[in-house]
């Protein structure tokens, strides 16, 4: 668990519409000084500025979102980048929603024993993470190419310019970047290239504010800008696969063909309603949309607005609804190209209304089990709860352009600095540790078991929210592993039930209750509810949580950016 992150030290304010010095921080704007010309919200101000620059050049929301993803590869390498994958949700002005799945895939040679030790037991988590075994075939460049084909306006190469400038001319090491490098040294400094980027010769992390450069990454980005995705998935396939294979003990490993065969996938969005707001997000292999829609749908019969954000009952119900949603998620969610996932049935209003009857305002459920959401017979008995470990990392960004097109994109390398392997100036993900390490439980196959070519289950929840009149009002998402759907649900309850702005809804404290206990966000006002929650029967812990949400909101005739006050996030207008 990362420690709480200190507030970002703002550079002298440079308005988003002005020229921004590469690597310096533009103004963090969230408020009435933003116009209806578009908006970018990201977890790092330099990345948000890259997106705003692309919007100023006449780029679409998709163009800008790709530029943000690339810039984050440079300035927030601990969280996301071209060495990882992501999910992209696009909303057109007419309300049409499309999604692209750029999730990493397991190498073809991977199988059920991938994360089992010689004794047949699941290997220790960190043994699995560091090195080549955890690396999935990166999906972000393929995702970007597909999104650009469908919704790009500017030339592909133009989207790379801000990131290349940052990597070549340098950016200032942030507090958060330095803390991550120090706290995850086993990954950040696992290879010489990572050590050289973040550490002085004596092994100490470079001071906050140090100007870092990454010429190797600039060269890689330049090549992909010029050559397109082919430069990544063909020209570099052999070298990348060899780098991963050399760090993978055993005979099975990633091969060049795994990269050559990778394809991002256009998938149907998963949509539902909450109090007449239409909410759309990412279906399998992500558990994002099913979990958000279940948490909300099960709360629909309660008057959350009347209870309000100070009410122990409201947070109790939120906790209980999470328990039901996570029981379903654990059992059913996986890559639907490999196993049957009853995604639509899990968010069916009748099913959620039935599940909701298990909730009580004055009692904690003694136990919770997954439901039977019209499970097809073929799948009954073919899924079992896995043992996926907790995660933290990732970056969410949201962009709206002047034409009203919106993108909600979550990008990840899974944990801080991914697998610790670095290739061409970027960290390679450890996404495969999002699979269940155990392929079966009590003889029943786990839905999210490792299989060659399969995508590991995700928690990422890039989301679009439409008001009852059909207008897009919110593009939102978060980082923070399994807390992601809860962060998004909490923000939507704040926004829809409690009438908060996106900024205030993101800032609301978090209660996380995916299993048998409730975790309250340390240092938050929620801690005062501990006695009341305990009186309702909840085992309560207080802990720091890895929270980082970003959003763009339509309010009072303009787009406003929102970012998590716990993070270094920023919103920048074009
Ligand atoms: N890899 C995780 C997922 O896809 C996200 C990691 C994180 O945000 O910490 O669900």
XYZ file of C-alpha atoms in Angstrom, residues 271-274 289-302 321 324-325 328 343-359 373:
40
model
C -25.135 0.339 -19.745
C -27.749 0.621 -17.033
C -29.660 3.300 -15.198
C -29.567 4.776 -11.729
C -19.293 -1.624 -15.273
C -20.997 -4.688 -13.797
C -19.750 -3.803 -10.325
C -20.628 -0.088 -10.527
C -24.095 -0.843 -11.914
C -24.718 -3.522 -9.278
C -23.662 -1.348 -6.346
C -25.916 1.450 -7.570
C -28.805 -0.696 -8.741
C -29.080 -2.481 -5.411
C -29.305 0.915 -3.668
C -32.012 2.276 -5.915
C -34.905 1.397 -3.579
C -33.336 3.362 -0.696
C -24.312 -3.308 -1.600
C -23.177 -8.350 -2.867
C -21.603 -6.839 -5.974
C -20.792 -11.723 -8.027
C -22.668 -9.654 -17.785
C -26.106 -8.450 -18.912
C -27.871 -10.695 -16.392
C -25.697 -9.365 -13.569
C -26.970 -5.823 -14.143
C -30.540 -6.701 -15.070
C -32.827 -4.437 -12.990
C -35.014 -7.351 -11.848
C -31.982 -9.317 -10.723
C -30.570 -6.319 -8.849
C -33.956 -5.625 -7.242
C -34.015 -9.217 -5.991
C -30.465 -8.949 -4.679
C -31.383 -5.660 -3.022
C -33.976 -7.443 -0.881
C -31.039 -8.966 1.018
C -30.100 -5.486 2.257
C -28.186 -14.158 -12.441
